């Protein structure tokens, strides 16, 4: 069965990466909850998509230059008075559910990896007993390589940007995945078809889709029988999958 991941907690249903979005996702029959993490200036880990604060909060500037207390003082846009969660809080919310955590490791505002972020996140997940229920994803091949070499995780997925797909082709994707020890890749929905799927599965890769955000796109990836897809409309995805 194709698995459904609620992207940013269902970003077209509720404010993305918000407590409301994650509480509502926790009550759904989705298979995975997708979220993004960044470190704070004082060593905490928070759940937020962008490396900067401007688009989704009342703050401005790079997230990682702010302390947790400073971030707690900000309001998430689209909410009455909600604040970004820490990774520990999100883990506590989903620990009682059967839902797998799909954790994307983001780069900083200059598109550089955060040193030590995966190890710090794993310490939080271990404290919650959730390492074995966590899949790590990233567009950064080196980050995926680190995750793929980390024992106890439920998986590591290399997210392939369309520009990378154009640049290196399907053979290049397979070669990079092999080199970094990754057994799963994610392809943008509008760049995935039966030919691409077959080519990537031939060497044994698991293939998922991302940005599956319309009813037609959901039906298409289900017909292709991809392994998993992320969607901002998990309610629609569940209804269509049945």
JSON list of C-alpha atoms in Angstrom, two decimals:
[
{"chain": "A", "resi": 1, "resn": "UNK", "atom": "CA", "xyz": [0.00, 0.00, 0.00]},
{"chain": "A", "resi": 2, "resn": "UNK", "atom": "CA", "xyz": [1.19, 3.51, -0.80]},
{"chain": "A", "resi": 3, "resn": "UNK", "atom": "CA", "xyz": [1.90, 5.42, 2.41]},
{"chain": "A", "resi": 4, "resn": "UNK", "atom": "CA", "xyz": [0.63, 8.95, 3.07]},
{"chain": "A", "resi": 5, "resn": "UNK", "atom": "CA", "xyz": [2.72, 11.59, 4.85]},
{"chain": "A", "resi": 6, "resn": "UNK", "atom": "CA", "xyz": [1.04, 14.73, 6.17]},
{"chain": "A", "resi": 7, "resn": "UNK", "atom": "CA", "xyz": [3.41, 17.45, 4.93]},
{"chain": "A", "resi": 8, "resn": "UNK", "atom": "CA", "xyz": [4.20, 20.11, 7.53]},
{"chain": "A", "resi": 9, "resn": "UNK", "atom": "CA", "xyz": [1.20, 18.75, 9.40]},
{"chain": "A", "resi": 10, "resn": "UNK", "atom": "CA", "xyz": [-1.18, 19.36, 6.48]},
{"chain": "A", "resi": 11, "resn": "UNK", "atom": "CA", "xyz": [-0.15, 22.82, 5.32]},
{"chain": "A", "resi": 12, "resn": "UNK", "atom": "CA", "xyz": [-3.20, 23.48, 3.13]},
{"chain": "A", "resi": 13, "resn": "UNK", "atom": "CA", "xyz": [-5.61, 22.42, 5.87]},
{"chain": "A", "resi": 14, "resn": "UNK", "atom": "CA", "xyz": [-4.02, 24.22, 8.84]},
{"chain": "A", "resi": 15, "resn": "UNK", "atom": "CA", "xyz": [-1.16, 26.68, 9.44]},
{"chain": "A", "resi": 16, "resn": "UNK", "atom": "CA", "xyz": [2.00, 24.78, 8.52]},
{"chain": "A", "resi": 17, "resn": "UNK", "atom": "CA", "xyz": [4.15, 23.25, 11.26]},
{"chain": "A", "resi": 18, "resn": "UNK", "atom": "CA", "xyz": [1.78, 24.65, 13.90]},
{"chain": "A", "resi": 19, "resn": "UNK", "atom": "CA", "xyz": [0.60, 22.93, 17.07]},
{"chain": "A", "resi": 20, "resn": "UNK", "atom": "CA", "xyz": [-2.92, 22.83, 15.61]},
{"chain": "A", "resi": 21, "resn": "UNK", "atom": "CA", "xyz": [-1.70, 21.16, 12.43]},
{"chain": "A", "resi": 22, "resn": "UNK", "atom": "CA", "xyz": [0.20, 18.51, 14.34]},
{"chain": "A", "resi": 23, "resn": "UNK", "atom": "CA", "xyz": [-2.59, 17.85, 16.84]},
{"chain": "A", "resi": 24, "resn": "UNK", "atom": "CA", "xyz": [-5.03, 17.36, 13.98]},
{"chain": "A", "resi": 25, "resn": "UNK", "atom": "CA", "xyz": [-2.59, 15.16, 12.05]},
{"chain": "A", "resi": 26, "resn": "UNK", "atom": "CA", "xyz": [-2.05, 13.01, 15.15]},
{"chain": "A", "resi": 27, "resn": "UNK", "atom": "CA", "xyz": [-5.76, 12.17, 15.06]},
{"chain": "A", "resi": 28, "resn": "UNK", "atom": "CA", "xyz": [-5.68, 11.06, 11.40]},
{"chain": "A", "resi": 29, "resn": "UNK", "atom": "CA", "xyz": [-5.04, 7.62, 9.91]},
{"chain": "A", "resi": 30, "resn": "UNK", "atom": "CA", "xyz": [-1.98, 8.90, 8.03]},
{"chain": "A", "resi": 31, "resn": "UNK", "atom": "CA", "xyz": [1.15, 6.78, 7.98]},
{"chain": "A", "resi": 32, "resn": "UNK", "atom": "CA", "xyz": [3.70, 9.54, 8.49]},
{"chain": "A", "resi": 33, "resn": "UNK", "atom": "CA", "xyz": [3.93, 13.12, 9.68]},
{"chain": "A", "resi": 34, "resn": "UNK", "atom": "CA", "xyz": [6.46, 15.27, 7.81]},
{"chain": "A", "resi": 35, "resn": "UNK", "atom": "CA", "xyz": [8.18, 18.20, 9.49]},
{"chain": "A", "resi": 36, "resn": "UNK", "atom": "CA", "xyz": [11.39, 20.22, 9.31]},
{"chain": "A", "resi": 37, "resn": "UNK", "atom": "CA", "xyz": [13.93, 21.07, 11.99]},
{"chain": "A", "resi": 38, "resn": "UNK", "atom": "CA", "xyz": [16.43, 23.84, 12.72]},
{"chain": "A", "resi": 39, "resn": "UNK", "atom": "CA", "xyz": [18.66, 24.52, 15.74]},
{"chain": "A", "resi": 40, "resn": "UNK", "atom": "CA", "xyz": [18.30, 27.60, 17.92]},
{"chain": "A", "resi": 41, "resn": "UNK", "atom": "CA", "xyz": [21.15, 29.84, 19.06]},
{"chain": "A", "resi": 42, "resn": "UNK", "atom": "CA", "xyz": [21.12, 28.18, 22.48]},
{"chain": "A", "resi": 43, "resn": "UNK", "atom": "CA", "xyz": [21.08, 24.57, 21.31]},
{"chain": "A", "resi": 44, "resn": "UNK", "atom": "CA", "xyz": [17.39, 23.66, 21.23]},
{"chain": "A", "resi": 45, "resn": "UNK", "atom": "CA", "xyz": [15.77, 22.14, 18.14]},
{"chain": "A", "resi": 46, "resn": "UNK", "atom": "CA", "xyz": [12.56, 23.61, 16.77]},
{"chain": "A", "resi": 47, "resn": "UNK", "atom": "CA", "xyz": [10.08, 22.57, 14.12]},
{"chain": "A", "resi": 48, "resn": "UNK", "atom": "CA", "xyz": [9.96, 25.12, 11.30]},
{"chain": "A", "resi": 49, "resn": "UNK", "atom": "CA", "xyz": [10.33, 24.95, 7.53]},
{"chain": "A", "resi": 50, "resn": "UNK", "atom": "CA", "xyz": [12.21, 28.08, 6.50]},
{"chain": "A", "resi": 51, "resn": "UNK", "atom": "CA", "xyz": [15.69, 29.00, 7.72]},
{"chain": "A", "resi": 52, "resn": "UNK", "atom": "CA", "xyz": [14.33, 32.52, 8.17]},
{"chain": "A", "resi": 53, "resn": "UNK", "atom": "CA", "xyz": [11.37, 33.71, 10.21]},
{"chain": "A", "resi": 54, "resn": "UNK", "atom": "CA", "xyz": [9.73, 36.28, 7.95]},
{"chain": "A", "resi": 55, "resn": "UNK", "atom": "CA", "xyz": [7.27, 34.16, 5.94]},
{"chain": "A", "resi": 56, "resn": "UNK", "atom": "CA", "xyz": [5.55, 32.23, 8.71]},
{"chain": "A", "resi": 57, "resn": "UNK", "atom": "CA", "xyz": [6.11, 34.11, 11.98]},
{"chain": "A", "resi": 58, "resn": "UNK", "atom": "CA", "xyz": [5.90, 37.58, 13.47]},
{"chain": "A", "resi": 59, "resn": "UNK", "atom": "CA", "xyz": [9.71, 37.70, 13.54]},
{"chain": "A", "resi": 60, "resn": "UNK", "atom": "CA", "xyz": [12.42, 38.43, 11.01]},
{"chain": "A", "resi": 61, "resn": "UNK", "atom": "CA", "xyz": [15.88, 37.19, 10.14]},
{"chain": "A", "resi": 62, "resn": "UNK", "atom": "CA", "xyz": [17.64, 33.83, 10.37]},
{"chain": "A", "resi": 63, "resn": "UNK", "atom": "CA", "xyz": [15.99, 31.43, 12.80]},
{"chain": "A", "resi": 64, "resn": "UNK", "atom": "CA", "xyz": [19.26, 30.00, 14.12]},
{"chain": "A", "resi": 65, "resn": "UNK", "atom": "CA", "xyz": [20.45, 33.36, 15.44]},
{"chain": "A", "resi": 66, "resn": "UNK", "atom": "CA", "xyz": [17.56, 33.43, 17.94]},
{"chain": "A", "resi": 67, "resn": "UNK", "atom": "CA", "xyz": [17.32, 31.70, 21.30]},
{"chain": "A", "resi": 68, "resn": "UNK", "atom": "CA", "xyz": [14.43, 29.41, 22.10]},
{"chain": "A", "resi": 69, "resn": "UNK", "atom": "CA", "xyz": [12.93, 32.05, 24.40]},
{"chain": "A", "resi": 70, "resn": "UNK", "atom": "CA", "xyz": [13.08, 34.61, 21.61]},
{"chain": "A", "resi": 71, "resn": "UNK", "atom": "CA", "xyz": [11.39, 32.20, 19.22]},
{"chain": "A", "resi": 72, "resn": "UNK", "atom": "CA", "xyz": [8.72, 31.38, 21.80]},
{"chain": "A", "resi": 73, "resn": "UNK", "atom": "CA", "xyz": [7.81, 35.05, 21.87]},
{"chain": "A", "resi": 74, "resn": "UNK", "atom": "CA", "xyz": [6.89, 34.96, 18.17]},
{"chain": "A", "resi": 75, "resn": "UNK", "atom": "CA", "xyz": [3.45, 34.09, 16.84]},
{"chain": "A", "resi": 76, "resn": "UNK", "atom": "CA", "xyz": [2.96, 31.73, 13.93]},
{"chain": "A", "resi": 77, "resn": "UNK", "atom": "CA", "xyz": [1.08, 33.46, 11.13]},
{"chain": "A", "resi": 78, "resn": "UNK", "atom": "CA", "xyz": [-2.43, 32.19, 10.55]},
{"chain": "A", "resi": 79, "resn": "UNK", "atom": "CA", "xyz": [-2.88, 31.32, 14.23]},
{"chain": "A", "resi": 80, "resn": "UNK", "atom": "CA", "xyz": [-4.45, 33.22, 17.10]},
{"chain": "A", "resi": 81, "resn": "UNK", "atom": "CA", "xyz": [-1.43, 32.91, 19.38]},
{"chain": "A", "resi": 82, "resn": "UNK", "atom": "CA", "xyz": [0.47, 29.72, 18.61]},
{"chain": "A", "resi": 83, "resn": "UNK", "atom": "CA", "xyz": [4.22, 29.30, 18.78]},
{"chain": "A", "resi": 84, "resn": "UNK", "atom": "CA", "xyz": [6.64, 26.92, 17.10]},
{"chain": "A", "resi": 85, "resn": "UNK", "atom": "CA", "xyz": [7.13, 23.56, 18.76]},
{"chain": "A", "resi": 86, "resn": "UNK", "atom": "CA", "xyz": [10.38, 22.06, 19.88]},
{"chain": "A", "resi": 87, "resn": "UNK", "atom": "CA", "xyz": [11.30, 18.65, 18.51]},
{"chain": "A", "resi": 88, "resn": "UNK", "atom": "CA", "xyz": [10.80, 17.24, 22.00]},
{"chain": "A", "resi": 89, "resn": "UNK", "atom": "CA", "xyz": [7.24, 18.58, 22.12]},
{"chain": "A", "resi": 90, "resn": "UNK", "atom": "CA", "xyz": [6.42, 17.16, 18.71]},
{"chain": "A", "resi": 91, "resn": "UNK", "atom": "CA", "xyz": [7.88, 13.80, 19.74]},
{"chain": "A", "resi": 92, "resn": "UNK", "atom": "CA", "xyz": [5.73, 13.77, 22.87]},
{"chain": "A", "resi": 93, "resn": "UNK", "atom": "CA", "xyz": [2.63, 14.52, 20.79]},
{"chain": "A", "resi": 94, "resn": "UNK", "atom": "CA", "xyz": [3.18, 11.62, 18.39]},
{"chain": "A", "resi": 95, "resn": "UNK", "atom": "CA", "xyz": [4.69, 9.06, 20.78]},
{"chain": "A", "resi": 96, "resn": "UNK", "atom": "CA", "xyz": [1.25, 7.62, 21.74]},
{"chain": "A", "resi": 97, "resn": "UNK", "atom": "CA", "xyz": [0.24, 7.26, 18.06]},
{"chain": "A", "resi": 98, "resn": "UNK", "atom": "CA", "xyz": [1.35, 4.69, 15.45]},
{"chain": "A", "resi": 99, "resn": "UNK", "atom": "CA", "xyz": [2.43, 7.47, 13.07]},
{"chain": "A", "resi": 100, "resn": "UNK", "atom": "CA", "xyz": [6.01, 7.45, 11.77]},
{"chain": "A", "resi": 101, "resn": "UNK", "atom": "CA", "xyz": [8.01, 10.67, 12.06]},
{"chain": "A", "resi": 102, "resn": "UNK", "atom": "CA", "xyz": [9.38, 11.92, 8.74]},
{"chain": "A", "resi": 103, "resn": "UNK", "atom": "CA", "xyz": [11.99, 14.46, 9.79]},
{"chain": "A", "resi": 104, "resn": "UNK", "atom": "CA", "xyz": [13.59, 16.70, 7.19]},
{"chain": "A", "resi": 105, "resn": "UNK", "atom": "CA", "xyz": [17.00, 18.10, 8.08]},
{"chain": "A", "resi": 106, "resn": "UNK", "atom": "CA", "xyz": [17.17, 21.63, 6.70]},
{"chain": "A", "resi": 107, "resn": "UNK", "atom": "CA", "xyz": [20.22, 23.79, 5.87]},
{"chain": "A", "resi": 108, "resn": "UNK", "atom": "CA", "xyz": [20.78, 27.25, 7.30]},
{"chain": "A", "resi": 109, "resn": "UNK", "atom": "CA", "xyz": [19.82, 30.54, 5.65]},
{"chain": "A", "resi": 110, "resn": "UNK", "atom": "CA", "xyz": [22.97, 30.37, 3.49]},
{"chain": "A", "resi": 111, "resn": "UNK", "atom": "CA", "xyz": [22.13, 26.79, 2.44]},
{"chain": "A", "resi": 112, "resn": "UNK", "atom": "CA", "xyz": [24.92, 25.33, 4.58]},
{"chain": "A", "resi": 113, "resn": "UNK", "atom": "CA", "xyz": [24.43, 22.21, 6.72]},
{"chain": "A", "resi": 114, "resn": "UNK", "atom": "CA", "xyz": [24.08, 22.77, 10.46]},
{"chain": "A", "resi": 115, "resn": "UNK", "atom": "CA", "xyz": [27.01, 20.97, 12.15]},
{"chain": "A", "resi": 116, "resn": "UNK", "atom": "CA", "xyz": [25.80, 18.28, 14.54]},
{"chain": "A", "resi": 117, "resn": "UNK", "atom": "CA", "xyz": [22.07, 18.77, 13.93]},
{"chain": "A", "resi": 118, "resn": "UNK", "atom": "CA", "xyz": [21.29, 15.13, 13.17]},
{"chain": "A", "resi": 119, "resn": "UNK", "atom": "CA", "xyz": [23.13, 13.89, 16.27]},
{"chain": "A", "resi": 120, "resn": "UNK", "atom": "CA", "xyz": [21.37, 16.45, 18.45]},
{"chain": "A", "resi": 121, "resn": "UNK", "atom": "CA", "xyz": [17.99, 15.49, 16.99]},
{"chain": "A", "resi": 122, "resn": "UNK", "atom": "CA", "xyz": [18.67, 11.81, 17.59]},
{"chain": "A", "resi": 123, "resn": "UNK", "atom": "CA", "xyz": [19.35, 12.51, 21.25]},
{"chain": "A", "resi": 124, "resn": "UNK", "atom": "CA", "xyz": [15.90, 14.08, 21.53]},
{"chain": "A", "resi": 125, "resn": "UNK", "atom": "CA", "xyz": [14.26, 11.20, 19.67]},
{"chain": "A", "resi": 126, "resn": "UNK", "atom": "CA", "xyz": [16.09, 8.63, 21.77]},
{"chain": "A", "resi": 127, "resn": "UNK", "atom": "CA", "xyz": [14.78, 10.28, 24.93]},
{"chain": "A", "resi": 128, "resn": "UNK", "atom": "CA", "xyz": [11.27, 9.81, 23.55]},
{"chain": "A", "resi": 129, "resn": "UNK", "atom": "CA", "xyz": [11.96, 6.27, 22.35]},
{"chain": "A", "resi": 130, "resn": "UNK", "atom": "CA", "xyz": [11.25, 7.26, 18.75]},
{"chain": "A", "resi": 131, "resn": "UNK", "atom": "CA", "xyz": [14.48, 6.69, 16.82]},
{"chain": "A", "resi": 132, "resn": "UNK", "atom": "CA", "xyz": [13.09, 3.45, 15.38]},
{"chain": "A", "resi": 133, "resn": "UNK", "atom": "CA", "xyz": [9.95, 5.27, 14.21]},
{"chain": "A", "resi": 134, "resn": "UNK", "atom": "CA", "xyz": [11.81, 8.08, 12.47]},
{"chain": "A", "resi": 135, "resn": "UNK", "atom": "CA", "xyz": [12.68, 8.45, 8.79]},
{"chain": "A", "resi": 136, "resn": "UNK", "atom": "CA", "xyz": [15.24, 11.16, 8.04]},
{"chain": "A", "resi": 137, "resn": "UNK", "atom": "CA", "xyz": [14.96, 13.09, 4.77]},
{"chain": "A", "resi": 138, "resn": "UNK", "atom": "CA", "xyz": [17.00, 15.85, 3.18]},
{"chain": "A", "resi": 139, "resn": "UNK", "atom": "CA", "xyz": [17.88, 17.45, -0.13]},
{"chain": "A", "resi": 140, "resn": "UNK", "atom": "CA", "xyz": [21.49, 17.46, 1.13]},
{"chain": "A", "resi": 141, "resn": "UNK", "atom": "CA", "xyz": [23.22, 14.26, -0.01]},
{"chain": "A", "resi": 142, "resn": "UNK", "atom": "CA", "xyz": [25.86, 14.44, 2.73]},
{"chain": "A", "resi": 143, "resn": "UNK", "atom": "CA", "xyz": [23.17, 14.71, 5.39]},
{"chain": "A", "resi": 144, "resn": "UNK", "atom": "CA", "xyz": [21.36, 11.69, 3.95]},
{"chain": "A", "resi": 145, "resn": "UNK", "atom": "CA", "xyz": [24.66, 9.78, 3.93]},
{"chain": "A", "resi": 146, "resn": "UNK", "atom": "CA", "xyz": [25.06, 10.53, 7.64]},
{"chain": "A", "resi": 147, "resn": "UNK", "atom": "CA", "xyz": [21.52, 9.35, 8.33]},
{"chain": "A", "resi": 148, "resn": "UNK", "atom": "CA", "xyz": [21.93, 6.23, 6.20]},
{"chain": "A", "resi": 149, "resn": "UNK", "atom": "CA", "xyz": [24.97, 5.29, 8.26]},
{"chain": "A", "resi": 150, "resn": "UNK", "atom": "CA", "xyz": [23.20, 5.85, 11.57]},
{"chain": "A", "resi": 151, "resn": "UNK", "atom": "CA", "xyz": [21.89, 2.67, 13.22]},
{"chain": "A", "resi": 152, "resn": "UNK", "atom": "CA", "xyz": [18.34, 2.30, 14.43]},
{"chain": "A", "resi": 153, "resn": "UNK", "atom": "CA", "xyz": [16.50, 4.72, 12.16]},
{"chain": "A", "resi": 154, "resn": "UNK", "atom": "CA", "xyz": [13.44, 3.62, 10.20]},
{"chain": "A", "resi": 155, "resn": "UNK", "atom": "CA", "xyz": [15.02, 4.93, 7.00]},
{"chain": "A", "resi": 156, "resn": "UNK", "atom": "CA", "xyz": [16.84, 7.69, 5.15]},
{"chain": "A", "resi": 157, "resn": "UNK", "atom": "CA", "xyz": [15.48, 9.33, 2.00]},
{"chain": "A", "resi": 158, "resn": "UNK", "atom": "CA", "xyz": [17.32, 11.56, -0.44]},
{"chain": "A", "resi": 159, "resn": "UNK", "atom": "CA", "xyz": [14.94, 14.22, -1.77]},
{"chain": "A", "resi": 160, "resn": "UNK", "atom": "CA", "xyz": [15.88, 14.98, -5.36]},
{"chain": "A", "resi": 161, "resn": "UNK", "atom": "CA", "xyz": [15.31, 18.54, -6.54]},
{"chain": "A", "resi": 162, "resn": "UNK", "atom": "CA", "xyz": [14.11, 18.91, -10.16]},
{"chain": "A", "resi": 163, "resn": "UNK", "atom": "CA", "xyz": [17.28, 20.82, -11.06]},
{"chain": "A", "resi": 164, "resn": "UNK", "atom": "CA", "xyz": [19.39, 17.95, -9.77]},
{"chain": "A", "resi": 165, "resn": "UNK", "atom": "CA", "xyz": [17.27, 15.45, -11.69]},
{"chain": "A", "resi": 166, "resn": "UNK", "atom": "CA", "xyz": [17.83, 17.48, -14.86]},
{"chain": "A", "resi": 167, "resn": "UNK", "atom": "CA", "xyz": [21.55, 17.83, -14.18]},
{"chain": "A", "resi": 168, "resn": "UNK", "atom": "CA", "xyz": [22.54, 14.24, -13.40]},
{"chain": "A", "resi": 169, "resn": "UNK", "atom": "CA", "xyz": [19.68, 12.18, -14.85]},
{"chain": "A", "resi": 170, "resn": "UNK", "atom": "CA", "xyz": [18.23, 8.95, -13.53]},
{"chain": "A", "resi": 171, "resn": "UNK", "atom": "CA", "xyz": [21.55, 7.14, -13.76]},
{"chain": "A", "resi": 172, "resn": "UNK", "atom": "CA", "xyz": [23.16, 9.88, -11.72]},
{"chain": "A", "resi": 173, "resn": "UNK", "atom": "CA", "xyz": [20.44, 9.68, -9.09]},
{"chain": "A", "resi": 174, "resn": "UNK", "atom": "CA", "xyz": [21.01, 5.94, -8.75]},
{"chain": "A", "resi": 175, "resn": "UNK", "atom": "CA", "xyz": [24.78, 6.46, -8.55]},
{"chain": "A", "resi": 176, "resn": "UNK", "atom": "CA", "xyz": [24.54, 9.13, -5.84]},
{"chain": "A", "resi": 177, "resn": "UNK", "atom": "CA", "xyz": [22.09, 7.03, -3.83]},
{"chain": "A", "resi": 178, "resn": "UNK", "atom": "CA", "xyz": [24.46, 4.07, -4.04]},
{"chain": "A", "resi": 179, "resn": "UNK", "atom": "CA", "xyz": [27.47, 6.18, -3.06]},
{"chain": "A", "resi": 180, "resn": "UNK", "atom": "CA", "xyz": [25.77, 7.61, 0.02]},
{"chain": "A", "resi": 181, "resn": "UNK", "atom": "CA", "xyz": [24.28, 4.29, 1.09]},
{"chain": "A", "resi": 182, "resn": "UNK", "atom": "CA", "xyz": [20.72, 5.47, 0.59]},
{"chain": "A", "resi": 183, "resn": "UNK", "atom": "CA", "xyz": [17.99, 3.01, -0.38]},
{"chain": "A", "resi": 184, "resn": "UNK", "atom": "CA", "xyz": [15.15, 5.48, -0.98]},
{"chain": "A", "resi": 185, "resn": "UNK", "atom": "CA", "xyz": [14.64, 8.63, -3.02]},
{"chain": "A", "resi": 186, "resn": "UNK", "atom": "CA", "xyz": [11.89, 11.23, -3.28]},
{"chain": "A", "resi": 187, "resn": "UNK", "atom": "CA", "xyz": [11.00, 12.76, -6.65]},
{"chain": "A", "resi": 188, "resn": "UNK", "atom": "CA", "xyz": [8.77, 15.79, -7.18]},
{"chain": "A", "resi": 189, "resn": "UNK", "atom": "CA", "xyz": [5.33, 14.60, -8.29]},
{"chain": "A", "resi": 190, "resn": "UNK", "atom": "CA", "xyz": [5.33, 16.42, -11.63]},
{"chain": "A", "resi": 191, "resn": "UNK", "atom": "CA", "xyz": [8.71, 14.88, -12.51]},
{"chain": "A", "resi": 192, "resn": "UNK", "atom": "CA", "xyz": [7.65, 11.31, -11.79]},
{"chain": "A", "resi": 193, "resn": "UNK", "atom": "CA", "xyz": [6.08, 8.90, -14.27]},
{"chain": "A", "resi": 194, "resn": "UNK", "atom": "CA", "xyz": [6.07, 5.16, -14.91]},
{"chain": "A", "resi": 195, "resn": "UNK", "atom": "CA", "xyz": [9.36, 5.31, -16.82]},
{"chain": "A", "resi": 196, "resn": "UNK", "atom": "CA", "xyz": [11.16, 7.22, -14.07]},
{"chain": "A", "resi": 197, "resn": "UNK", "atom": "CA", "xyz": [9.68, 4.94, -11.42]},
{"chain": "A", "resi": 198, "resn": "UNK", "atom": "CA", "xyz": [10.77, 1.78, -13.23]},
{"chain": "A", "resi": 199, "resn": "UNK", "atom": "CA", "xyz": [14.28, 3.11, -13.85]},
{"chain": "A", "resi": 200, "resn": "UNK", "atom": "CA", "xyz": [14.83, 3.98, -10.21]},
{"chain": "A", "resi": 201, "resn": "UNK", "atom": "CA", "xyz": [13.29, 0.80, -8.88]},
{"chain": "A", "resi": 202, "resn": "UNK", "atom": "CA", "xyz": [15.39, -1.39, -11.17]},
{"chain": "A", "resi": 203, "resn": "UNK", "atom": "CA", "xyz": [18.50, -1.08, -8.93]},
{"chain": "A", "resi": 204, "resn": "UNK", "atom": "CA", "xyz": [16.35, -1.64, -5.84]},
{"chain": "A", "resi": 205, "resn": "UNK", "atom": "CA", "xyz": [15.53, 1.90, -4.75]},
{"chain": "A", "resi": 206, "resn": "UNK", "atom": "CA", "xyz": [12.32, 2.73, -2.92]},
{"chain": "A", "resi": 207, "resn": "UNK", "atom": "CA", "xyz": [10.67, 5.67, -4.70]},
{"chain": "A", "resi": 208, "resn": "UNK", "atom": "CA", "xyz": [8.40, 8.28, -3.17]},
{"chain": "A", "resi": 209, "resn": "UNK", "atom": "CA", "xyz": [6.81, 11.49, -4.43]},
{"chain": "A", "resi": 210, "resn": "UNK", "atom": "CA", "xyz": [6.71, 14.95, -2.88]},
{"chain": "A", "resi": 211, "resn": "UNK", "atom": "CA", "xyz": [4.53, 18.03, -3.49]},
{"chain": "A", "resi": 212, "resn": "UNK", "atom": "CA", "xyz": [1.44, 15.91, -4.17]},
{"chain": "A", "resi": 213, "resn": "UNK", "atom": "CA", "xyz": [-1.05, 18.67, -3.52]},
{"chain": "A", "resi": 214, "resn": "UNK", "atom": "CA", "xyz": [-4.14, 18.17, -5.68]},
{"chain": "A", "resi": 215, "resn": "UNK", "atom": "CA", "xyz": [-6.76, 15.44, -6.01]},
{"chain": "A", "resi": 216, "resn": "UNK", "atom": "CA", "xyz": [-5.54, 14.64, -9.51]},
{"chain": "A", "resi": 217, "resn": "UNK", "atom": "CA", "xyz": [-1.92, 14.38, -8.35]},
{"chain": "A", "resi": 218, "resn": "UNK", "atom": "CA", "xyz": [-2.94, 12.09, -5.50]},
{"chain": "A", "resi": 219, "resn": "UNK", "atom": "CA", "xyz": [-4.83, 9.80, -7.88]},
{"chain": "A", "resi": 220, "resn": "UNK", "atom": "CA", "xyz": [-1.85, 9.77, -10.23]},
{"chain": "A", "resi": 221, "resn": "UNK", "atom": "CA", "xyz": [0.75, 8.72, -7.65]},
{"chain": "A", "resi": 222, "resn": "UNK", "atom": "CA", "xyz": [-1.62, 6.12, -6.24]},
{"chain": "A", "resi": 223, "resn": "UNK", "atom": "CA", "xyz": [-2.06, 4.68, -9.73]},
{"chain": "A", "resi": 224, "resn": "UNK", "atom": "CA", "xyz": [1.72, 4.61, -10.11]},
{"chain": "A", "resi": 225, "resn": "UNK", "atom": "CA", "xyz": [1.93, 2.77, -6.79]},
{"chain": "A", "resi": 226, "resn": "UNK", "atom": "CA", "xyz": [4.74, 4.89, -5.40]},
{"chain": "A", "resi": 227, "resn": "UNK", "atom": "CA", "xyz": [5.96, 3.79, -2.00]},
{"chain": "A", "resi": 228, "resn": "UNK", "atom": "CA", "xyz": [5.05, 6.98, -0.16]},
{"chain": "A", "resi": 229, "resn": "UNK", "atom": "CA", "xyz": [4.04, 10.55, -0.89]},
{"chain": "A", "resi": 230, "resn": "UNK", "atom": "CA", "xyz": [3.94, 13.80, 1.03]},
{"chain": "A", "resi": 231, "resn": "UNK", "atom": "CA", "xyz": [0.88, 16.01, 0.73]},
{"chain": "A", "resi": 232, "resn": "UNK", "atom": "CA", "xyz": [-0.43, 19.27, 2.16]},
{"chain": "A", "resi": 233, "resn": "UNK", "atom": "CA", "xyz": [-3.98, 17.86, 1.91]},
{"chain": "A", "resi": 234, "resn": "UNK", "atom": "CA", "xyz": [-3.92, 14.63, 3.95]},
{"chain": "A", "resi": 235, "resn": "UNK", "atom": "CA", "xyz": [-7.70, 14.62, 4.42]},
{"chain": "A", "resi": 236, "resn": "UNK", "atom": "CA", "xyz": [-8.17, 14.41, 0.66]},
{"chain": "A", "resi": 237, "resn": "UNK", "atom": "CA", "xyz": [-5.40, 11.83, 0.33]},
{"chain": "A", "resi": 238, "resn": "UNK", "atom": "CA", "xyz": [-7.00, 9.57, 2.93]},
{"chain": "A", "resi": 239, "resn": "UNK", "atom": "CA", "xyz": [-10.42, 9.89, 1.30]},
{"chain": "A", "resi": 240, "resn": "UNK", "atom": "CA", "xyz": [-9.05, 9.07, -2.15]},
{"chain": "A", "resi": 241, "resn": "UNK", "atom": "CA", "xyz": [-6.88, 6.17, -1.01]},
{"chain": "A", "resi": 242, "resn": "UNK", "atom": "CA", "xyz": [-9.78, 4.76, 0.98]}
]
